Amino acid sequence: MQNLENLISQCGVQLYDVEVANENGRAIYRIYIAKPGGVNLDDCEKVSRILSPIFDVEPPLTGDYVLEVSSPGLERKLEKPSHFILSIGELAKISAEVDGENKKLKGKILSADDEEISFESEGQILKIKIANIKKAKTYIEW
């Protein structure tokens, strides 16, 4: 995975997540990439061009598969510290244990590191340990 991260970073983007899916009997190896300001089609194409020849020699899956490179989307799950770091400044819905209570919160991610996030919800700024977050997802207000 570290080599994959290094290769992808050469394209000016970060590895967000990897997923293996089976749709209509086809194996799909999905690579989600992210960068501040968002990912565009050129970013996806660059990553695909770098990885395709490598995967021809060292396939990530056995058997036939399709490689897909895309953005994780506007509304996406936040599971790893890197997901929160890449989402600083965005709106999120979070289910977490805060001060010994399970809470469902909506607000904005103000900062994040490998251990905790700073989250503004209903005028309060909360420090939430990532280990205490049960579920989190970005969202867009329309």
Short mmCIF file of N, CA and C in Angstrom, two decimals:
data_model
loop_
_atom_site.label_atom_id
_atom_site.label_comp_id
_atom_site.label_asym_id
_atom_site.label_seq_id
_atom_site.Cartn_x
_atom_site.Cartn_y
_atom_site.Cartn_z
N MET A 1 0.83 -1.19 0.00
CA MET A 1 0.00 0.00 0.00
C MET A 1 0.87 1.26 0.00
N GLN A 2 2.01 1.20 0.72
CA GLN A 2 2.90 2.36 0.78
C GLN A 2 3.43 2.70 -0.61
N ASN A 3 3.80 1.67 -1.39
CA ASN A 3 4.28 1.94 -2.76
C ASN A 3 3.19 2.59 -3.59
N LEU A 4 1.96 2.13 -3.41
CA LEU A 4 0.83 2.69 -4.13
C LEU A 4 0.67 4.16 -3.76
N GLU A 5 0.76 4.47 -2.48
CA GLU A 5 0.67 5.87 -2.03
C GLU A 5 1.76 6.71 -2.66
N ASN A 6 2.98 6.20 -2.68
CA ASN A 6 4.10 6.95 -3.26
C ASN A 6 3.91 7.21 -4.75
N LEU A 7 3.46 6.19 -5.47
CA LEU A 7 3.23 6.35 -6.91
C LEU A 7 2.15 7.40 -7.18
N ILE A 8 1.08 7.31 -6.43
CA ILE A 8 -0.04 8.23 -6.63
C ILE A 8 0.35 9.66 -6.27
N SER A 9 1.15 9.82 -5.23
CA SER A 9 1.57 11.17 -4.82
C SER A 9 2.39 11.86 -5.91
N GLN A 10 3.04 11.09 -6.79
CA GLN A 10 3.79 11.67 -7.90
C GLN A 10 2.87 12.41 -8.88
N CYS A 11 1.58 12.12 -8.80
CA CYS A 11 0.60 12.78 -9.68
C CYS A 11 -0.02 14.00 -9.02
N GLY A 12 0.48 14.37 -7.83
CA GLY A 12 -0.05 15.56 -7.15
C GLY A 12 -1.34 15.32 -6.39
N VAL A 13 -1.67 14.05 -6.13
CA VAL A 13 -2.88 13.70 -5.39
C VAL A 13 -2.51 12.71 -4.29
N GLN A 14 -3.47 12.43 -3.40
CA GLN A 14 -3.23 11.47 -2.33
C GLN A 14 -4.16 10.28 -2.48
N LEU A 15 -3.67 9.12 -2.06
CA LEU A 15 -4.51 7.93 -2.01
C LEU A 15 -5.53 8.12 -0.90
N TYR A 16 -6.81 8.03 -1.24
CA TYR A 16 -7.87 8.16 -0.24
C TYR A 16 -8.30 6.79 0.26
N ASP A 17 -8.53 5.87 -0.66
CA ASP A 17 -8.96 4.53 -0.28
C ASP A 17 -8.85 3.60 -1.48
N VAL A 18 -8.90 2.30 -1.20
CA VAL A 18 -8.90 1.27 -2.24
C VAL A 18 -10.06 0.33 -1.94
N GLU A 19 -10.73 -0.09 -2.99
CA GLU A 19 -11.89 -0.97 -2.82
C GLU A 19 -11.88 -2.02 -3.93
N VAL A 20 -12.23 -3.23 -3.57
CA VAL A 20 -12.41 -4.28 -4.57
C VAL A 20 -13.90 -4.59 -4.59
N ALA A 21 -14.51 -4.47 -5.77
CA ALA A 21 -15.94 -4.71 -5.91
C ALA A 21 -16.17 -5.75 -6.99
N ASN A 22 -17.33 -6.37 -6.92
CA ASN A 22 -17.73 -7.32 -7.95
C ASN A 22 -19.09 -6.85 -8.46
N GLU A 23 -19.11 -6.37 -9.68
CA GLU A 23 -20.35 -5.86 -10.27
C GLU A 23 -20.62 -6.59 -11.58
N ASN A 24 -21.79 -7.19 -11.68
CA ASN A 24 -22.18 -7.94 -12.87
C ASN A 24 -21.14 -8.98 -13.27
N GLY A 25 -20.58 -9.64 -12.25
CA GLY A 25 -19.62 -10.70 -12.52
C GLY A 25 -18.23 -10.21 -12.88
N ARG A 26 -18.00 -8.91 -12.82
CA ARG A 26 -16.68 -8.35 -13.13
C ARG A 26 -16.01 -7.87 -11.85
N ALA A 27 -14.73 -8.17 -11.70
CA ALA A 27 -13.95 -7.66 -10.57
C ALA A 27 -13.51 -6.24 -10.91
N ILE A 28 -13.69 -5.34 -9.98
CA ILE A 28 -13.28 -3.94 -10.18
C ILE A 28 -12.34 -3.56 -9.05
N TYR A 29 -11.17 -3.06 -9.42
CA TYR A 29 -10.20 -2.56 -8.46
C TYR A 29 -10.31 -1.04 -8.50
N ARG A 30 -10.94 -0.47 -7.46
CA ARG A 30 -11.18 0.98 -7.43
C ARG A 30 -10.16 1.67 -6.54
N ILE A 31 -9.60 2.71 -7.07
CA ILE A 31 -8.67 3.54 -6.32
C ILE A 31 -9.30 4.92 -6.23
N TYR A 32 -9.50 5.38 -5.00
CA TYR A 32 -10.05 6.72 -4.77
C TYR A 32 -8.90 7.65 -4.43
N ILE A 33 -8.87 8.79 -5.10
CA ILE A 33 -7.81 9.77 -4.88
C ILE A 33 -8.43 11.09 -4.44
N ALA A 34 -7.63 11.91 -3.74
CA ALA A 34 -8.14 13.18 -3.26
C ALA A 34 -7.02 14.21 -3.27
N LYS A 35 -7.42 15.47 -3.28
CA LYS A 35 -6.48 16.58 -3.10
C LYS A 35 -7.29 17.79 -2.68
N PRO A 36 -6.65 18.72 -1.99
CA PRO A 36 -7.37 19.94 -1.60
C PRO A 36 -7.95 20.63 -2.84
N GLY A 37 -9.19 21.04 -2.75
CA GLY A 37 -9.84 21.69 -3.89
C GLY A 37 -10.54 20.71 -4.80
N GLY A 38 -10.31 19.42 -4.60
CA GLY A 38 -11.01 18.42 -5.39
C GLY A 38 -10.19 17.82 -6.51
N VAL A 39 -10.62 16.68 -6.96
CA VAL A 39 -9.97 15.90 -8.01
C VAL A 39 -10.70 16.15 -9.32
N ASN A 40 -9.96 16.23 -10.42
CA ASN A 40 -10.60 16.36 -11.73
C ASN A 40 -10.25 15.15 -12.60
N LEU A 41 -10.83 15.12 -13.78
CA LEU A 41 -10.64 13.99 -14.68
C LEU A 41 -9.17 13.81 -15.07
N ASP A 42 -8.44 14.91 -15.24
CA ASP A 42 -7.02 14.80 -15.58
C ASP A 42 -6.22 14.09 -14.49
N ASP A 43 -6.57 14.37 -13.22
CA ASP A 43 -5.89 13.70 -12.10
C ASP A 43 -6.12 12.20 -12.17
N CYS A 44 -7.35 11.80 -12.42
CA CYS A 44 -7.68 10.37 -12.51
C CYS A 44 -6.93 9.72 -13.67
N GLU A 45 -6.87 10.42 -14.78
CA GLU A 45 -6.18 9.88 -15.95
C GLU A 45 -4.68 9.71 -15.69
N LYS A 46 -4.05 10.70 -15.02
CA LYS A 46 -2.62 10.61 -14.69
C LYS A 46 -2.34 9.38 -13.83
N VAL A 47 -3.15 9.18 -12.81
CA VAL A 47 -2.95 8.04 -11.90
C VAL A 47 -3.14 6.73 -12.66
N SER A 48 -4.16 6.66 -13.48
CA SER A 48 -4.42 5.47 -14.27
C SER A 48 -3.25 5.17 -15.20
N ARG A 49 -2.71 6.21 -15.85
CA ARG A 49 -1.58 6.02 -16.77
C ARG A 49 -0.33 5.53 -16.06
N ILE A 50 -0.12 5.99 -14.83
CA ILE A 50 1.05 5.55 -14.07
C ILE A 50 0.89 4.10 -13.59
N LEU A 51 -0.33 3.75 -13.15
CA LEU A 51 -0.54 2.43 -12.54
C LEU A 51 -0.77 1.31 -13.55
N SER A 52 -1.40 1.60 -14.67
CA SER A 52 -1.74 0.54 -15.64
C SER A 52 -0.54 -0.32 -16.05
N PRO A 53 0.59 0.27 -16.48
CA PRO A 53 1.71 -0.59 -16.88
C PRO A 53 2.30 -1.39 -15.72
N ILE A 54 2.26 -0.81 -14.52
CA ILE A 54 2.77 -1.53 -13.34
C ILE A 54 1.86 -2.71 -13.03
N PHE A 55 0.54 -2.47 -13.08
CA PHE A 55 -0.42 -3.53 -12.80
C PHE A 55 -0.42 -4.59 -13.89
N ASP A 56 0.03 -4.25 -15.11
CA ASP A 56 0.17 -5.27 -16.17
C ASP A 56 1.24 -6.30 -15.78
N VAL A 57 2.27 -5.83 -15.06
CA VAL A 57 3.36 -6.71 -14.63
C VAL A 57 3.05 -7.35 -13.28
N GLU A 58 2.53 -6.55 -12.35
CA GLU A 58 2.19 -7.03 -11.00
C GLU A 58 0.73 -6.69 -10.70
N PRO A 59 -0.20 -7.52 -11.15
CA PRO A 59 -1.63 -7.21 -10.96
C PRO A 59 -2.00 -7.16 -9.47
N PRO A 60 -2.90 -6.22 -9.11
CA PRO A 60 -3.33 -6.12 -7.72
C PRO A 60 -4.30 -7.24 -7.33
N LEU A 61 -4.91 -7.87 -8.33
CA LEU A 61 -5.86 -8.96 -8.11
C LEU A 61 -5.51 -10.12 -9.03
N THR A 62 -5.90 -11.33 -8.63
CA THR A 62 -5.72 -12.46 -9.53
C THR A 62 -6.92 -12.51 -10.47
N GLY A 63 -6.68 -12.93 -11.70
CA GLY A 63 -7.76 -13.02 -12.68
C GLY A 63 -8.01 -11.67 -13.35
N ASP A 64 -9.07 -11.66 -14.15
CA ASP A 64 -9.42 -10.44 -14.87
C ASP A 64 -10.06 -9.43 -13.93
N TYR A 65 -9.73 -8.17 -14.15
CA TYR A 65 -10.31 -7.09 -13.36
C TYR A 65 -10.29 -5.81 -14.19
N VAL A 66 -11.03 -4.82 -13.73
CA VAL A 66 -11.05 -3.50 -14.35
C VAL A 66 -10.50 -2.52 -13.33
N LEU A 67 -9.59 -1.65 -13.75
CA LEU A 67 -9.05 -0.61 -12.88
C LEU A 67 -9.90 0.65 -13.04
N GLU A 68 -10.36 1.18 -11.92
CA GLU A 68 -11.10 2.46 -11.90
C GLU A 68 -10.38 3.40 -10.95
N VAL A 69 -10.19 4.63 -11.38
CA VAL A 69 -9.60 5.67 -10.54
C VAL A 69 -10.61 6.81 -10.49
N SER A 70 -10.98 7.22 -9.26
CA SER A 70 -11.97 8.30 -9.16
C SER A 70 -11.81 9.05 -7.85
N SER A 71 -12.58 10.11 -7.74
CA SER A 71 -12.69 10.88 -6.51
C SER A 71 -13.59 10.09 -5.55
N PRO A 72 -13.40 10.26 -4.25
CA PRO A 72 -14.31 9.58 -3.32
C PRO A 72 -15.70 10.22 -3.28
N GLY A 73 -15.88 11.35 -3.93
CA GLY A 73 -17.18 12.00 -4.00
C GLY A 73 -17.33 13.13 -2.99
N LEU A 74 -18.38 13.92 -3.17
CA LEU A 74 -18.62 15.05 -2.27
C LEU A 74 -19.09 14.58 -0.90
N GLU A 75 -19.95 13.59 -0.88
CA GLU A 75 -20.43 13.02 0.38
C GLU A 75 -19.80 11.64 0.50
N ARG A 76 -18.87 11.53 1.46
CA ARG A 76 -18.09 10.30 1.57
C ARG A 76 -17.86 9.92 3.03
N LYS A 77 -17.61 8.63 3.24
CA LYS A 77 -17.32 8.13 4.58
C LYS A 77 -15.95 8.64 5.03
N LEU A 78 -15.84 8.92 6.30
CA LEU A 78 -14.57 9.30 6.91
C LEU A 78 -14.23 8.21 7.91
N GLU A 79 -13.15 7.47 7.65
CA GLU A 79 -12.80 6.35 8.51
C GLU A 79 -11.40 6.44 9.08
N LYS A 80 -10.46 6.99 8.33
CA LYS A 80 -9.06 7.03 8.74
C LYS A 80 -8.68 8.46 9.11
N PRO A 81 -7.64 8.63 9.93
CA PRO A 81 -7.18 9.99 10.23
C PRO A 81 -6.93 10.82 8.96
N SER A 82 -6.36 10.18 7.93
CA SER A 82 -6.08 10.92 6.69
C SER A 82 -7.36 11.43 6.03
N HIS A 83 -8.47 10.69 6.18
CA HIS A 83 -9.76 11.14 5.62
C HIS A 83 -10.20 12.44 6.30
N PHE A 84 -10.05 12.50 7.62
CA PHE A 84 -10.43 13.72 8.35
C PHE A 84 -9.52 14.88 7.99
N ILE A 85 -8.22 14.60 7.86
CA ILE A 85 -7.26 15.64 7.51
C ILE A 85 -7.58 16.22 6.14
N LEU A 86 -7.92 15.37 5.18
CA LEU A 86 -8.26 15.83 3.83
C LEU A 86 -9.61 16.57 3.80
N SER A 87 -10.40 16.44 4.87
CA SER A 87 -11.74 17.03 4.91
C SER A 87 -11.82 18.27 5.81
N ILE A 88 -10.69 18.80 6.23
CA ILE A 88 -10.69 20.01 7.05
C ILE A 88 -11.41 21.12 6.29
N GLY A 89 -12.31 21.79 7.00
CA GLY A 89 -13.10 22.87 6.41
C GLY A 89 -14.42 22.41 5.82
N GLU A 90 -14.66 21.11 5.80
CA GLU A 90 -15.91 20.57 5.23
C GLU A 90 -16.92 20.27 6.32
N LEU A 91 -18.18 20.19 5.90
CA LEU A 91 -19.27 19.83 6.80
C LEU A 91 -19.30 18.31 6.96
N ALA A 92 -19.65 17.86 8.17
CA ALA A 92 -19.70 16.42 8.43
C ALA A 92 -20.79 16.09 9.43
N LYS A 93 -21.29 14.87 9.33
CA LYS A 93 -22.19 14.28 10.32
C LYS A 93 -21.38 13.21 11.02
N ILE A 94 -21.40 13.27 12.35
CA ILE A 94 -20.56 12.36 13.13
C ILE A 94 -21.37 11.73 14.26
N SER A 95 -21.21 10.43 14.42
CA SER A 95 -21.72 9.72 15.60
C SER A 95 -20.48 9.36 16.41
N ALA A 96 -20.43 9.84 17.66
CA ALA A 96 -19.24 9.61 18.45
C ALA A 96 -19.55 9.65 19.94
N GLU A 97 -18.62 9.10 20.70
CA GLU A 97 -18.71 9.22 22.15
C GLU A 97 -18.00 10.53 22.53
N VAL A 98 -18.77 11.43 23.15
CA VAL A 98 -18.24 12.72 23.58
C VAL A 98 -18.60 12.88 25.05
N ASP A 99 -17.60 13.09 25.89
CA ASP A 99 -17.81 13.24 27.34
C ASP A 99 -18.63 12.08 27.91
N GLY A 100 -18.33 10.86 27.47
CA GLY A 100 -19.01 9.69 27.99
C GLY A 100 -20.39 9.43 27.44
N GLU A 101 -20.87 10.27 26.54
CA GLU A 101 -22.20 10.09 25.94
C GLU A 101 -22.08 9.84 24.44
N ASN A 102 -22.98 9.00 23.91
CA ASN A 102 -23.05 8.82 22.46
C ASN A 102 -23.84 9.97 21.88
N LYS A 103 -23.24 10.68 20.93
CA LYS A 103 -23.90 11.85 20.34
C LYS A 103 -23.87 11.77 18.83
N LYS A 104 -24.90 12.34 18.22
CA LYS A 104 -24.94 12.54 16.77
C LYS A 104 -24.79 14.03 16.54
N LEU A 105 -23.77 14.40 15.80
CA LEU A 105 -23.42 15.80 15.62
C LEU A 105 -23.38 16.17 14.14
N LYS A 106 -23.71 17.41 13.86
CA LYS A 106 -23.54 17.98 12.52
C LYS A 106 -22.72 19.23 12.70
N GLY A 107 -21.76 19.43 11.82
CA GLY A 107 -20.95 20.63 11.93
C GLY A 107 -19.80 20.63 10.95
N LYS A 108 -18.75 21.34 11.34
CA LYS A 108 -17.62 21.56 10.45
C LYS A 108 -16.33 21.05 11.09
N ILE A 109 -15.53 20.37 10.28
CA ILE A 109 -14.22 19.90 10.73
C ILE A 109 -13.26 21.09 10.66
N LEU A 110 -12.76 21.50 11.82
CA LEU A 110 -11.87 22.66 11.87
C LEU A 110 -10.41 22.28 11.73
N SER A 111 -10.04 21.16 12.34
CA SER A 111 -8.66 20.67 12.24
C SER A 111 -8.67 19.17 12.53
N ALA A 112 -7.58 18.51 12.19
CA ALA A 112 -7.48 17.07 12.42
C ALA A 112 -6.01 16.67 12.40
N ASP A 113 -5.72 15.64 13.19
CA ASP A 113 -4.40 15.02 13.13
C ASP A 113 -4.61 13.51 13.28
N ASP A 114 -3.57 12.78 13.57
CA ASP A 114 -3.69 11.32 13.67
C ASP A 114 -4.50 10.85 14.87
N GLU A 115 -4.73 11.71 15.86
CA GLU A 115 -5.38 11.32 17.10
C GLU A 115 -6.79 11.86 17.27
N GLU A 116 -7.01 13.14 16.89
CA GLU A 116 -8.31 13.76 17.16
C GLU A 116 -8.65 14.83 16.13
N ILE A 117 -9.93 15.22 16.18
CA ILE A 117 -10.38 16.31 15.33
C ILE A 117 -10.92 17.43 16.21
N SER A 118 -10.89 18.61 15.67
CA SER A 118 -11.56 19.75 16.28
C SER A 118 -12.79 19.99 15.41
N PHE A 119 -13.97 20.02 16.06
CA PHE A 119 -15.23 20.00 15.34
C PHE A 119 -16.15 21.07 15.90
N GLU A 120 -16.67 21.93 15.02
CA GLU A 120 -17.61 22.97 15.45
C GLU A 120 -19.03 22.49 15.18
N SER A 121 -19.83 22.43 16.25
CA SER A 121 -21.22 22.00 16.13
C SER A 121 -22.08 22.86 17.05
N GLU A 122 -23.10 23.46 16.49
CA GLU A 122 -24.04 24.29 17.23
C GLU A 122 -23.34 25.33 18.08
N GLY A 123 -22.35 26.00 17.50
CA GLY A 123 -21.64 27.08 18.18
C GLY A 123 -20.59 26.62 19.18
N GLN A 124 -20.44 25.32 19.40
CA GLN A 124 -19.44 24.79 20.31
C GLN A 124 -18.29 24.18 19.52
N ILE A 125 -17.09 24.30 20.05
CA ILE A 125 -15.95 23.64 19.44
C ILE A 125 -15.58 22.45 20.33
N LEU A 126 -15.62 21.27 19.73
CA LEU A 126 -15.37 20.03 20.45
C LEU A 126 -14.09 19.38 19.96
N LYS A 127 -13.35 18.78 20.87
CA LYS A 127 -12.20 17.95 20.51
C LYS A 127 -12.70 16.51 20.63
N ILE A 128 -12.63 15.76 19.53
CA ILE A 128 -13.13 14.39 19.53
C ILE A 128 -12.00 13.45 19.10
N LYS A 129 -11.73 12.47 19.92
CA LYS A 129 -10.72 11.47 19.57
C LYS A 129 -11.25 10.62 18.40
N ILE A 130 -10.42 10.42 17.41
CA ILE A 130 -10.84 9.63 16.25
C ILE A 130 -11.25 8.22 16.67
N ALA A 131 -10.59 7.68 17.69
CA ALA A 131 -10.93 6.34 18.19
C ALA A 131 -12.36 6.29 18.75
N ASN A 132 -12.91 7.45 19.15
CA ASN A 132 -14.27 7.51 19.70
C ASN A 132 -15.34 7.77 18.65
N ILE A 133 -14.93 7.93 17.41
CA ILE A 133 -15.89 8.19 16.34
C ILE A 133 -16.37 6.85 15.79
N LYS A 134 -17.68 6.65 15.88
CA LYS A 134 -18.27 5.39 15.41
C LYS A 134 -18.60 5.46 13.92
N LYS A 135 -19.05 6.62 13.47
CA LYS A 135 -19.45 6.79 12.08
C LYS A 135 -19.29 8.26 11.73
N ALA A 136 -18.79 8.53 10.53
CA ALA A 136 -18.64 9.92 10.09
C ALA A 136 -18.75 9.98 8.57
N LYS A 137 -19.33 11.07 8.10
CA LYS A 137 -19.54 11.25 6.66
C LYS A 137 -19.62 12.74 6.37
N THR A 138 -18.99 13.15 5.28
CA THR A 138 -19.14 14.54 4.85
C THR A 138 -20.52 14.69 4.22
N TYR A 139 -21.00 15.92 4.20
CA TYR A 139 -22.27 16.19 3.54
C TYR A 139 -22.24 17.59 2.94
N ILE A 140 -23.14 17.82 2.01
CA ILE A 140 -23.27 19.10 1.33
C ILE A 140 -24.62 19.70 1.68
N GLU A 141 -24.62 20.98 2.04
CA GLU A 141 -25.90 21.67 2.23
C GLU A 141 -26.29 22.30 0.91
N TRP A 142 -27.49 21.99 0.47
CA TRP A 142 -27.97 22.51 -0.81
C TRP A 142 -28.77 23.76 -0.61
#
